[in-house]
Amino acid sequence: MTRLGAFLRRYRLDEVPQVINVLRGELAIVGPRPEWVSTAERYREVIPFYDQRTLVRPGITGWAQVNLGATSDEAGAMQKLSYDFYYLKHMSPMLDMEILARSIRTILRGDVTPRSRRRS
């Protein structure tokens, strides 16, 4: 990755173009993060109720992201799904504001890993 790419990724500036998707109504600011189609198809086959996370519009940031960050395996997908289900069950403007505040804090700090996943 180039230095510019690393800078953009560290401060989440590579996510800015997704604002266009929000303006089009294709994406929410807060909601379960969308998965690549191939990834979602694989998880649908091996993770029960995986499709339930699509009951709401996907978002730029979500409860799973502020608690776990990025994951790339089935175990991580199961953890994300549990956070997505928590979000679906407890959706509220207050929870959305907490998610936004934690996301903004992560961006401003340039954190790669959410505080809940850091090792002491």
CSV table of C-alpha atoms in Angstrom, one decimal:
chain,number,residue,atom,x,y,z
A,1,MET,CA,0.0,0.0,0.0
A,2,THR,CA,1.3,3.5,-0.8
A,3,ARG,CA,1.8,6.1,1.9
A,4,LEU,CA,-1.1,8.0,0.5
A,5,GLY,CA,-3.3,4.9,0.6
A,6,ALA,CA,-2.2,4.1,4.2
A,7,PHE,CA,-3.0,7.7,5.2
A,8,LEU,CA,-6.5,7.6,3.6
A,9,ARG,CA,-7.2,4.2,5.2
A,10,ARG,CA,-5.9,5.2,8.6
A,11,TYR,CA,-8.2,8.2,8.8
A,12,ARG,CA,-11.1,6.4,7.0
A,13,LEU,CA,-11.0,8.9,4.2
A,14,ASP,CA,-11.4,6.1,1.7
A,15,GLU,CA,-15.0,5.8,2.9
A,16,VAL,CA,-16.0,9.4,1.9
A,17,PRO,CA,-17.3,8.3,-1.6
A,18,GLN,CA,-19.9,6.3,0.2
A,19,VAL,CA,-21.7,9.5,1.1
A,20,ILE,CA,-23.0,9.5,-2.4
A,21,ASN,CA,-24.7,6.2,-1.7
A,22,VAL,CA,-26.2,7.7,1.4
A,23,LEU,CA,-27.6,10.7,-0.6
A,24,ARG,CA,-29.0,8.2,-3.2
A,25,GLY,CA,-30.8,6.3,-0.4
A,26,GLU,CA,-28.8,3.1,-1.1
A,27,LEU,CA,-26.9,3.3,2.2
A,28,ALA,CA,-27.6,4.6,5.7
A,29,ILE,CA,-25.0,6.3,7.8
A,30,VAL,CA,-25.5,3.8,10.6
A,31,GLY,CA,-26.5,0.1,10.0
A,32,PRO,CA,-24.9,-3.2,9.4
A,33,ARG,CA,-22.0,-2.9,7.0
A,34,PRO,CA,-22.6,-4.4,3.6
A,35,GLU,CA,-20.6,-7.4,2.6
A,36,TRP,CA,-19.2,-8.3,-0.8
A,37,VAL,CA,-21.8,-10.4,-2.7
A,38,SER,CA,-19.5,-13.5,-2.8
A,39,THR,CA,-18.8,-13.2,1.0
A,40,ALA,CA,-22.5,-12.8,1.8
A,41,GLU,CA,-23.3,-15.9,-0.4
A,42,ARG,CA,-20.7,-18.0,1.4
A,43,TYR,CA,-21.9,-16.9,4.9
A,44,ARG,CA,-25.6,-17.5,4.0
A,45,GLU,CA,-24.7,-21.1,3.4
A,46,VAL,CA,-22.8,-21.7,6.7
A,47,ILE,CA,-24.3,-19.2,9.2
A,48,PRO,CA,-27.9,-19.6,10.3
A,49,PHE,CA,-30.1,-16.5,10.0
A,50,TYR,CA,-27.3,-14.5,8.3
A,51,ASP,CA,-29.8,-12.9,6.0
A,52,GLN,CA,-31.6,-11.3,8.9
A,53,ARG,CA,-29.0,-8.6,9.0
A,54,THR,CA,-30.4,-7.3,5.8
A,55,LEU,CA,-33.7,-6.3,7.4
A,56,VAL,CA,-32.5,-2.7,7.6
A,57,ARG,CA,-30.5,-0.6,5.1
A,58,PRO,CA,-26.8,-1.3,5.3
A,59,GLY,CA,-24.7,1.5,6.7
A,60,ILE,CA,-21.3,3.2,6.5
A,61,THR,CA,-20.7,2.3,10.1
A,62,GLY,CA,-22.4,0.0,12.6
A,63,TRP,CA,-22.4,-1.5,16.0
A,64,ALA,CA,-20.2,-4.4,14.9
A,65,GLN,CA,-17.7,-2.1,13.4
A,66,VAL,CA,-17.3,0.1,16.5
A,67,ASN,CA,-16.9,-3.1,18.6
A,68,LEU,CA,-15.0,-5.4,16.4
A,69,GLY,CA,-13.6,-3.5,13.4
A,70,ALA,CA,-12.9,-5.5,10.3
A,71,THR,CA,-13.1,-9.3,10.3
A,72,SER,CA,-12.5,-11.7,7.4
A,73,ASP,CA,-13.3,-15.2,8.6
A,74,GLU,CA,-16.4,-17.1,9.6
A,75,ALA,CA,-15.7,-16.7,13.3
A,76,GLY,CA,-15.5,-13.0,12.9
A,77,ALA,CA,-18.7,-13.0,10.8
A,78,MET,CA,-20.5,-14.8,13.6
A,79,GLN,CA,-19.3,-12.1,16.0
A,80,LYS,CA,-20.4,-9.4,13.7
A,81,LEU,CA,-23.7,-11.0,13.2
A,82,SER,CA,-24.3,-11.0,17.0
A,83,TYR,CA,-23.6,-7.3,17.1
A,84,ASP,CA,-25.8,-6.7,14.0
A,85,PHE,CA,-28.7,-8.6,15.8
A,86,TYR,CA,-28.1,-6.5,18.9
A,87,TYR,CA,-28.4,-3.4,16.7
A,88,LEU,CA,-31.6,-4.7,15.1
A,89,LYS,CA,-33.2,-5.4,18.5
A,90,HIS,CA,-32.1,-2.1,20.1
A,91,MET,CA,-32.2,0.3,17.2
A,92,SER,CA,-32.8,3.9,18.4
A,93,PRO,CA,-31.6,7.4,17.8
A,94,MET,CA,-29.5,7.2,21.0
A,95,LEU,CA,-27.7,4.0,19.8
A,96,ASP,CA,-27.1,5.6,16.4
A,97,MET,CA,-25.6,8.6,18.1
A,98,GLU,CA,-23.4,6.4,20.2
A,99,ILE,CA,-22.2,4.5,17.1
A,100,LEU,CA,-21.5,7.8,15.3
A,101,ALA,CA,-19.6,9.2,18.3
A,102,ARG,CA,-17.5,6.1,18.6
A,103,SER,CA,-16.9,6.1,14.8
A,104,ILE,CA,-15.8,9.7,14.8
A,105,ARG,CA,-13.5,9.1,17.8
A,106,THR,CA,-11.9,6.2,15.9
A,107,ILE,CA,-11.4,8.3,12.8
A,108,LEU,CA,-9.9,11.3,14.7
A,109,ARG,CA,-7.5,9.0,16.6
A,110,GLY,CA,-6.6,7.2,13.5
A,111,ASP,CA,-7.3,3.9,15.3
A,112,VAL,CA,-7.2,0.7,13.3
A,113,THR,CA,-8.6,-1.5,16.0
A,114,PRO,CA,-11.6,-0.6,18.2
A,115,ARG,CA,-10.8,-0.3,21.9
A,116,SER,CA,-12.8,-3.4,22.7
A,117,ARG,CA,-10.4,-5.5,20.6
A,118,ARG,CA,-7.1,-4.1,21.9
A,119,ARG,CA,-4.9,-6.2,24.1
A,120,SER,CA,-3.7,-4.5,27.3
